[in-house]
Tab-separated table of N, CA and C in Angstrom:
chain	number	residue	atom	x	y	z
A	1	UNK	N	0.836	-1.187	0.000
A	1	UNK	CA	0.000	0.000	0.000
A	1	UNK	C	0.878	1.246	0.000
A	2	UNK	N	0.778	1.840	-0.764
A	2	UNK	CA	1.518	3.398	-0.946
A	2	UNK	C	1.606	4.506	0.310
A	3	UNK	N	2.267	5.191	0.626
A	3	UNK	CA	2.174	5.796	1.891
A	3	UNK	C	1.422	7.486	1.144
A	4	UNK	N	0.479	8.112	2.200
A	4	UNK	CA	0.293	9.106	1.995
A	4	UNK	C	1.154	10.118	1.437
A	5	UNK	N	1.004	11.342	0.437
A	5	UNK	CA	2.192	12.091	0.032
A	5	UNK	C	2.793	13.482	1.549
A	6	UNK	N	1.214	13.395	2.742
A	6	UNK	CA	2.019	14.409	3.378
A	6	UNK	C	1.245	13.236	4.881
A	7	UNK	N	2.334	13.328	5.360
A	7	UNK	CA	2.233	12.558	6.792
A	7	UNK	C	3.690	13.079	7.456
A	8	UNK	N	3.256	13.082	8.847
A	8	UNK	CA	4.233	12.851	9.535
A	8	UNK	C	5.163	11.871	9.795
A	9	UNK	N	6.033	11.883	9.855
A	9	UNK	CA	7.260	10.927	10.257
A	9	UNK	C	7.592	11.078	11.342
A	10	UNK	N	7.182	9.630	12.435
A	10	UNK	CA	7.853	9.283	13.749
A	10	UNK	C	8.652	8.527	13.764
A	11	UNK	N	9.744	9.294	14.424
A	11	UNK	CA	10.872	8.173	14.354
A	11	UNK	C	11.527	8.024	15.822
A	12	UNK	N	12.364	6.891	16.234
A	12	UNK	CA	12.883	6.532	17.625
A	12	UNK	C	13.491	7.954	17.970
A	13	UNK	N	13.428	8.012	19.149
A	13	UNK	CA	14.029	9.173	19.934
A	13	UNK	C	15.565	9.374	19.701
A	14	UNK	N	15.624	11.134	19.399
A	14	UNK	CA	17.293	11.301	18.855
A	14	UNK	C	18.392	12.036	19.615
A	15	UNK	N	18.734	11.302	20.681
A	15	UNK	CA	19.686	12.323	21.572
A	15	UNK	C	18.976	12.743	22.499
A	16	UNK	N	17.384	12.740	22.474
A	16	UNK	CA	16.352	13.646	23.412
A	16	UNK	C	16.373	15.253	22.472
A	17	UNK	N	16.447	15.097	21.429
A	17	UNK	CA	15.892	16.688	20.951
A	17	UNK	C	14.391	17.194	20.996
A	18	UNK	N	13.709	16.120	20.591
A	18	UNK	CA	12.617	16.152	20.213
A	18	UNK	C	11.926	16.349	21.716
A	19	UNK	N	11.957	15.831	22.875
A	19	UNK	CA	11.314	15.604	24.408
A	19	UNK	C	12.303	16.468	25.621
A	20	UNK	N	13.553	16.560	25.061
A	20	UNK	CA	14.336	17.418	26.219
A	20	UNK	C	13.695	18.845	26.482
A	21	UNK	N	13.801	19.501	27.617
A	21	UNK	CA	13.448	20.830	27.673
A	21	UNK	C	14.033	21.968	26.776
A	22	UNK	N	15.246	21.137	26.558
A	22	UNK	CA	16.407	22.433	25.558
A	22	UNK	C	16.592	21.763	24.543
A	23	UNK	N	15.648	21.031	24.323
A	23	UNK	CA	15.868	20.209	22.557
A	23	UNK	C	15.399	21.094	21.691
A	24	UNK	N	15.812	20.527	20.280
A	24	UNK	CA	15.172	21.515	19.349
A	24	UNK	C	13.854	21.787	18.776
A	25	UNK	N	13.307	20.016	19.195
A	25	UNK	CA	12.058	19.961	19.141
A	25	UNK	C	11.530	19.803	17.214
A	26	UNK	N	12.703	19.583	16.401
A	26	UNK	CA	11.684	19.356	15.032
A	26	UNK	C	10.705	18.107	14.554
A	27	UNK	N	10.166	18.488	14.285
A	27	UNK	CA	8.964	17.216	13.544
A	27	UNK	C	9.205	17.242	11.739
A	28	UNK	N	8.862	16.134	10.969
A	28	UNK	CA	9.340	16.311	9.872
A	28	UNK	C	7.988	15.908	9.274
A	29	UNK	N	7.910	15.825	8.028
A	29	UNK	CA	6.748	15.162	6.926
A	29	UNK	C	7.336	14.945	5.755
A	30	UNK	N	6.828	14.240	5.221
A	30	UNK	CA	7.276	13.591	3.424
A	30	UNK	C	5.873	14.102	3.268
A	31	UNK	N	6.549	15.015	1.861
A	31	UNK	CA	5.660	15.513	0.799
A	31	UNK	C	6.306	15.085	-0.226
A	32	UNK	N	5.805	13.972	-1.082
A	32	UNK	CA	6.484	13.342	-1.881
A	32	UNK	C	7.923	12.802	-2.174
A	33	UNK	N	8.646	13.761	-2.761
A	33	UNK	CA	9.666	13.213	-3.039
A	33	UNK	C	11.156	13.689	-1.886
A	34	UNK	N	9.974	14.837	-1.425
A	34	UNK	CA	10.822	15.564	-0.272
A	34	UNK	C	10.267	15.121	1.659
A	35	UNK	N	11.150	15.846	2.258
A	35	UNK	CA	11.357	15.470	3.474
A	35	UNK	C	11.227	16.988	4.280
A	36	UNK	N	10.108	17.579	4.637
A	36	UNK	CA	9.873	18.711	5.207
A	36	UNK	C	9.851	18.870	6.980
A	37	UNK	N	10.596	20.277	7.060
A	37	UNK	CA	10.656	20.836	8.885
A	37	UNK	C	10.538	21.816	9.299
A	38	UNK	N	9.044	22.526	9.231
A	38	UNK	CA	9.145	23.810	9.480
A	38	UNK	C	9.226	24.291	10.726
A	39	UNK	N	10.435	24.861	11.307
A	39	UNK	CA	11.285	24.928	12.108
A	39	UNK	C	11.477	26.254	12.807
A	40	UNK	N	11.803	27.365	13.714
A	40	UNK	CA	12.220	28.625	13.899
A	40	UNK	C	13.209	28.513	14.931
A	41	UNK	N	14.574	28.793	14.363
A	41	UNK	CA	15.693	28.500	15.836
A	41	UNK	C	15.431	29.586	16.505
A	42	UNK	N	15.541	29.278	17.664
A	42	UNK	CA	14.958	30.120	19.100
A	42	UNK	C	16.432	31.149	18.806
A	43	UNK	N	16.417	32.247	19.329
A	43	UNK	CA	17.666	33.551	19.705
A	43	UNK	C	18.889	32.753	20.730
A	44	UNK	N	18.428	32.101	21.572
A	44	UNK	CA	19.603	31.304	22.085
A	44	UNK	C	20.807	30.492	21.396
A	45	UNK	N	20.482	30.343	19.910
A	45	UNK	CA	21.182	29.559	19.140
A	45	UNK	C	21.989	30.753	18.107
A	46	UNK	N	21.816	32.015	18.691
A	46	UNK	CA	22.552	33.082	17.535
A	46	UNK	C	24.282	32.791	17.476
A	47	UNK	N	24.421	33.408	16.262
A	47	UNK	CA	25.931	34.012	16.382
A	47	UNK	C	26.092	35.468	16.431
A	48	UNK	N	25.932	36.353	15.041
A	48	UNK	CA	26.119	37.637	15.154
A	48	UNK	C	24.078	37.946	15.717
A	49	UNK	N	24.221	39.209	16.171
A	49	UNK	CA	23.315	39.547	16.607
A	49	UNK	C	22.087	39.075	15.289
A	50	UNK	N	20.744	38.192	16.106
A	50	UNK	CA	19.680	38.196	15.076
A	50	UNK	C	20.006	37.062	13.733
A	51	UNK	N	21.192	36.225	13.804
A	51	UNK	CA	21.731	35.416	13.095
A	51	UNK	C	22.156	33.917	13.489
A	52	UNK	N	21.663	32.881	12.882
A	52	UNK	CA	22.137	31.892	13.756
A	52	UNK	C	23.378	31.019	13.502
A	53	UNK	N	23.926	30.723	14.670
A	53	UNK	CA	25.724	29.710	14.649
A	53	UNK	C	25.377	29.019	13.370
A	54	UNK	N	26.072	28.973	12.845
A	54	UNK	CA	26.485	28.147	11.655
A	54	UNK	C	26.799	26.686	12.264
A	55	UNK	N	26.817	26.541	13.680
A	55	UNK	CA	26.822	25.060	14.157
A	55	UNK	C	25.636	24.624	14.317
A	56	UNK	N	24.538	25.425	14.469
A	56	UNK	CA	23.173	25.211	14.719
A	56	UNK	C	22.453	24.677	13.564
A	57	UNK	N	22.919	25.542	12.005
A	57	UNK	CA	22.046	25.610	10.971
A	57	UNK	C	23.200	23.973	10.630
A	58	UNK	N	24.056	23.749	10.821
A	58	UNK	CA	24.701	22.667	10.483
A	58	UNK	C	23.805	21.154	10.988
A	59	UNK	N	23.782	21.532	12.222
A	59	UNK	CA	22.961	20.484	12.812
A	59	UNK	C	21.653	20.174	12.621
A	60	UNK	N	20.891	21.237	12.390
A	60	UNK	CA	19.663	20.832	11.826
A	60	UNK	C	19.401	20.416	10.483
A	61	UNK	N	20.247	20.742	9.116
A	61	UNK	CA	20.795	20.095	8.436
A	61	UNK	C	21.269	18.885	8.534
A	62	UNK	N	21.918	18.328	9.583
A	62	UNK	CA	22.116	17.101	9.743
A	62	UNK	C	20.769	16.208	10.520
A	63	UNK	N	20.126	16.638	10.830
A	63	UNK	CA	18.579	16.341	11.354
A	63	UNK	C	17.527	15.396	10.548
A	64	UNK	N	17.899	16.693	9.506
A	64	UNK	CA	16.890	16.514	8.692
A	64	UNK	C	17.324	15.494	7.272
A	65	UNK	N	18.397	15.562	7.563
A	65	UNK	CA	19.210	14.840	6.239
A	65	UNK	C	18.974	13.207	7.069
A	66	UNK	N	18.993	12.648	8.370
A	66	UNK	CA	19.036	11.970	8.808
A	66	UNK	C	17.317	11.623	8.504
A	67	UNK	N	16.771	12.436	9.110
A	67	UNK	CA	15.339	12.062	8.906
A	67	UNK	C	14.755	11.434	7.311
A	68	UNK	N	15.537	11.498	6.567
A	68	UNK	CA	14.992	11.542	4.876
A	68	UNK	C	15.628	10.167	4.486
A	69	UNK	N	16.876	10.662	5.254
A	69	UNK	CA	17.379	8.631	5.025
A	69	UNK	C	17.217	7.661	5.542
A	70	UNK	N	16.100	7.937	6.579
A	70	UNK	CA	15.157	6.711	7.902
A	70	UNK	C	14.614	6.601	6.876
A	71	UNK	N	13.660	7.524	5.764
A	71	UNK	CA	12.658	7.021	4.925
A	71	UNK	C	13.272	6.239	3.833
A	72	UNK	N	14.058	6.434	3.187
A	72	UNK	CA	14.732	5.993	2.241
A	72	UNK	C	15.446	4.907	2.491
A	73	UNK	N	15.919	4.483	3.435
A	73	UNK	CA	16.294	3.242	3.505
A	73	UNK	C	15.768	2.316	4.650
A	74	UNK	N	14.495	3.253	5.434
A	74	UNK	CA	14.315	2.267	6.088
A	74	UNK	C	14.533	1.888	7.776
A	75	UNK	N	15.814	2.667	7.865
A	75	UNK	CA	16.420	2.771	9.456
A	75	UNK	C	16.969	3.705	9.661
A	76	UNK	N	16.874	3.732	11.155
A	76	UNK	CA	17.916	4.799	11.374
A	76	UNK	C	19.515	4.710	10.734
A	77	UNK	N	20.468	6.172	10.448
A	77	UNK	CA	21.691	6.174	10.001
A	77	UNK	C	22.253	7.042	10.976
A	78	UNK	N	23.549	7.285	10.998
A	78	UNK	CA	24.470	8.202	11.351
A	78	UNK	C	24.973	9.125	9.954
A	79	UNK	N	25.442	10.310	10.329
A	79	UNK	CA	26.163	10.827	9.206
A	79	UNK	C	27.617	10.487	8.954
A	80	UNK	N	28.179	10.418	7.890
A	80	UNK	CA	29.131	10.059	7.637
A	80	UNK	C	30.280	11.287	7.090
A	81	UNK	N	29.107	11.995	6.190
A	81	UNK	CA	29.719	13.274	5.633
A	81	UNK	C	28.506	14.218	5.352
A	82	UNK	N	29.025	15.598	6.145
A	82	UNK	CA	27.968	16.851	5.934
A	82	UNK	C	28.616	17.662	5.247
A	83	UNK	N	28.704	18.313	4.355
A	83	UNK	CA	28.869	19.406	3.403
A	83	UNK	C	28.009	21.079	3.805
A	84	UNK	N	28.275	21.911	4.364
A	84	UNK	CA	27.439	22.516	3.984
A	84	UNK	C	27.705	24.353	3.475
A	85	UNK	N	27.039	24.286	2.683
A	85	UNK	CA	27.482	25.908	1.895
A	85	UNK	C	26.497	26.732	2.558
A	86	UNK	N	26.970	27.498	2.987
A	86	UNK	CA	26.251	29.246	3.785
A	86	UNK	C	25.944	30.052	2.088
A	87	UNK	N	24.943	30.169	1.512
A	87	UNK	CA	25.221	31.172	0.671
A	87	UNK	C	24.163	32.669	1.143
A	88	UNK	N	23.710	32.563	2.397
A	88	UNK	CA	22.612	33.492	3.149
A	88	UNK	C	23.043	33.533	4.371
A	89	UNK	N	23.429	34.224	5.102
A	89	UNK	CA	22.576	34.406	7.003
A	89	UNK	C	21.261	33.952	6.749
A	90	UNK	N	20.959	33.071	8.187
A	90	UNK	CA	19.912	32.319	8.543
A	90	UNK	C	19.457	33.066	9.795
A	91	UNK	N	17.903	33.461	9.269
A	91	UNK	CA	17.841	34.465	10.896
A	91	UNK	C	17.345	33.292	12.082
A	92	UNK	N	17.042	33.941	13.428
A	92	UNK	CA	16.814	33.479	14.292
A	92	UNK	C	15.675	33.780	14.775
A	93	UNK	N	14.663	33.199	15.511
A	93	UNK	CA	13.186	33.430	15.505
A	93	UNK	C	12.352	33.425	14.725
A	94	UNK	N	12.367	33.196	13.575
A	94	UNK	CA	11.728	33.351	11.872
A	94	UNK	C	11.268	31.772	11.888
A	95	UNK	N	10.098	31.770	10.955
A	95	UNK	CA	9.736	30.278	10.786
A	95	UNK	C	10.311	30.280	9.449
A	96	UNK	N	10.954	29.157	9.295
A	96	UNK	CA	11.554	28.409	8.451
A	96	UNK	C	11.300	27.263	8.047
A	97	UNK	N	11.509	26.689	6.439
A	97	UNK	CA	11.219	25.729	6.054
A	97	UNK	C	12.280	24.838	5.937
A	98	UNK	N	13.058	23.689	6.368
A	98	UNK	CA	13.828	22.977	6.308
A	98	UNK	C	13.313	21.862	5.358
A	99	UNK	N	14.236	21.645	4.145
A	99	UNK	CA	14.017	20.605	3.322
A	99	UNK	C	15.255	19.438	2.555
A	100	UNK	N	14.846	18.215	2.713
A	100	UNK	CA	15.905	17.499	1.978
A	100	UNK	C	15.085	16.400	1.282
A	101	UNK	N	15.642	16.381	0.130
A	101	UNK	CA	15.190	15.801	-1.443
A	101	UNK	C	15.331	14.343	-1.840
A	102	UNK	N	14.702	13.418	-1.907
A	102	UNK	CA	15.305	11.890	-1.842
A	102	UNK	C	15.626	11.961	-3.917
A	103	UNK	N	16.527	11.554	-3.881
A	103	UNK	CA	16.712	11.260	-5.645
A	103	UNK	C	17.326	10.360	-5.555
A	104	UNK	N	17.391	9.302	-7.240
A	104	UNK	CA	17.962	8.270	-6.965
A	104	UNK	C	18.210	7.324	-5.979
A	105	UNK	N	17.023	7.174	-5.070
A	105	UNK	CA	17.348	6.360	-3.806
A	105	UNK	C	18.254	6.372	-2.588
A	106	UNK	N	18.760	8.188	-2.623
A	106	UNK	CA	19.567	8.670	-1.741
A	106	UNK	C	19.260	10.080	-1.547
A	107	UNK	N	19.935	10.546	-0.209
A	107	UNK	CA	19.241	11.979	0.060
A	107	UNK	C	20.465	12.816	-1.220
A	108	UNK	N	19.621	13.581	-1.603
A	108	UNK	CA	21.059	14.510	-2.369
A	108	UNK	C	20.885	16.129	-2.306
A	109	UNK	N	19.591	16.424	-1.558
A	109	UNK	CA	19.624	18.563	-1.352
A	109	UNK	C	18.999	18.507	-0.669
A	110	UNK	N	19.674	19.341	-0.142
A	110	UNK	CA	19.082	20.383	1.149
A	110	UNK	C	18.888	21.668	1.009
A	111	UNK	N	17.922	22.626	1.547
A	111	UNK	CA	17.940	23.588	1.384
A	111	UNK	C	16.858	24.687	2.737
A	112	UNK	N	17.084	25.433	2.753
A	112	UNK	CA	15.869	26.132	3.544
A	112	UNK	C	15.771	27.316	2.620
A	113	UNK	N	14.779	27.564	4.050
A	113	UNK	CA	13.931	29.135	3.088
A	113	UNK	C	12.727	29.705	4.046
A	114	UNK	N	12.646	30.980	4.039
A	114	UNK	CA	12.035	31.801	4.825
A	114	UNK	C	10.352	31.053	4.480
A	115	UNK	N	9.102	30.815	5.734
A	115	UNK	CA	8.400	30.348	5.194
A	115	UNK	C	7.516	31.854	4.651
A	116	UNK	N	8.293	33.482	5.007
A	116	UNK	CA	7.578	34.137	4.311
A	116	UNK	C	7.824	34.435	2.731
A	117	UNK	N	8.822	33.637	2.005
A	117	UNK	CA	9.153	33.763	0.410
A	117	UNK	C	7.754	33.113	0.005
């Protein structure tokens, strides 16, 4: 039986992000071919004023890249290799759309984006 194109994805508990008091708390969904997290990093996670650590936007990137390859293959993974290009400041407090792309039977883009574009 085919899975719905927008559902949530529950998956085993990760580190305690999702239930800790200071977790990050994302939830994800498959909308088809993609893997969605609309997300807003809290001001505690800044770097320059109103901007967030580039360790933060790294990690949730790695979140979500993790989350897309539970679907895609099935189980949980670890990362092996994260790549990631800054070509924007990522603000802080803003709702955001976190996304990663299944192709060819592997995750291959990531991207975000203001959910006001």
């Amino acid at each position: 039986m085919a899975e719905p194109e927008d559902h949530e994805l529950i998956l085993p508990e990760s580190g305690g992000w999702s239930t800790r008091a200071d977790g990050l708390r994302m939830r994800f969904w498959r909308r088809g071919d993609r893997i969605v997290s609309e997300h807003t990093i809290p001001d505690a996670y800044h770097g320059p004023p109103g901007m967030a650590h580039g360790g933060i936007v790294a990690t949730l990137f790695d979140e979500i890249s993790c989350a897309a390859a539970a679907w895609v293959f099935g189980w949980f993974v670890f990362t092996g290799e994260l790549t990631v290009r800054y070509q924007h400041p990522v603000p802080v407090e803003t709702p955001l759309q976190w996304e990663a792309r299944r192709r060819d039977g592997a995750v291959r883009r990531q991207r975000t984006r203001s959910l006001d574009e």
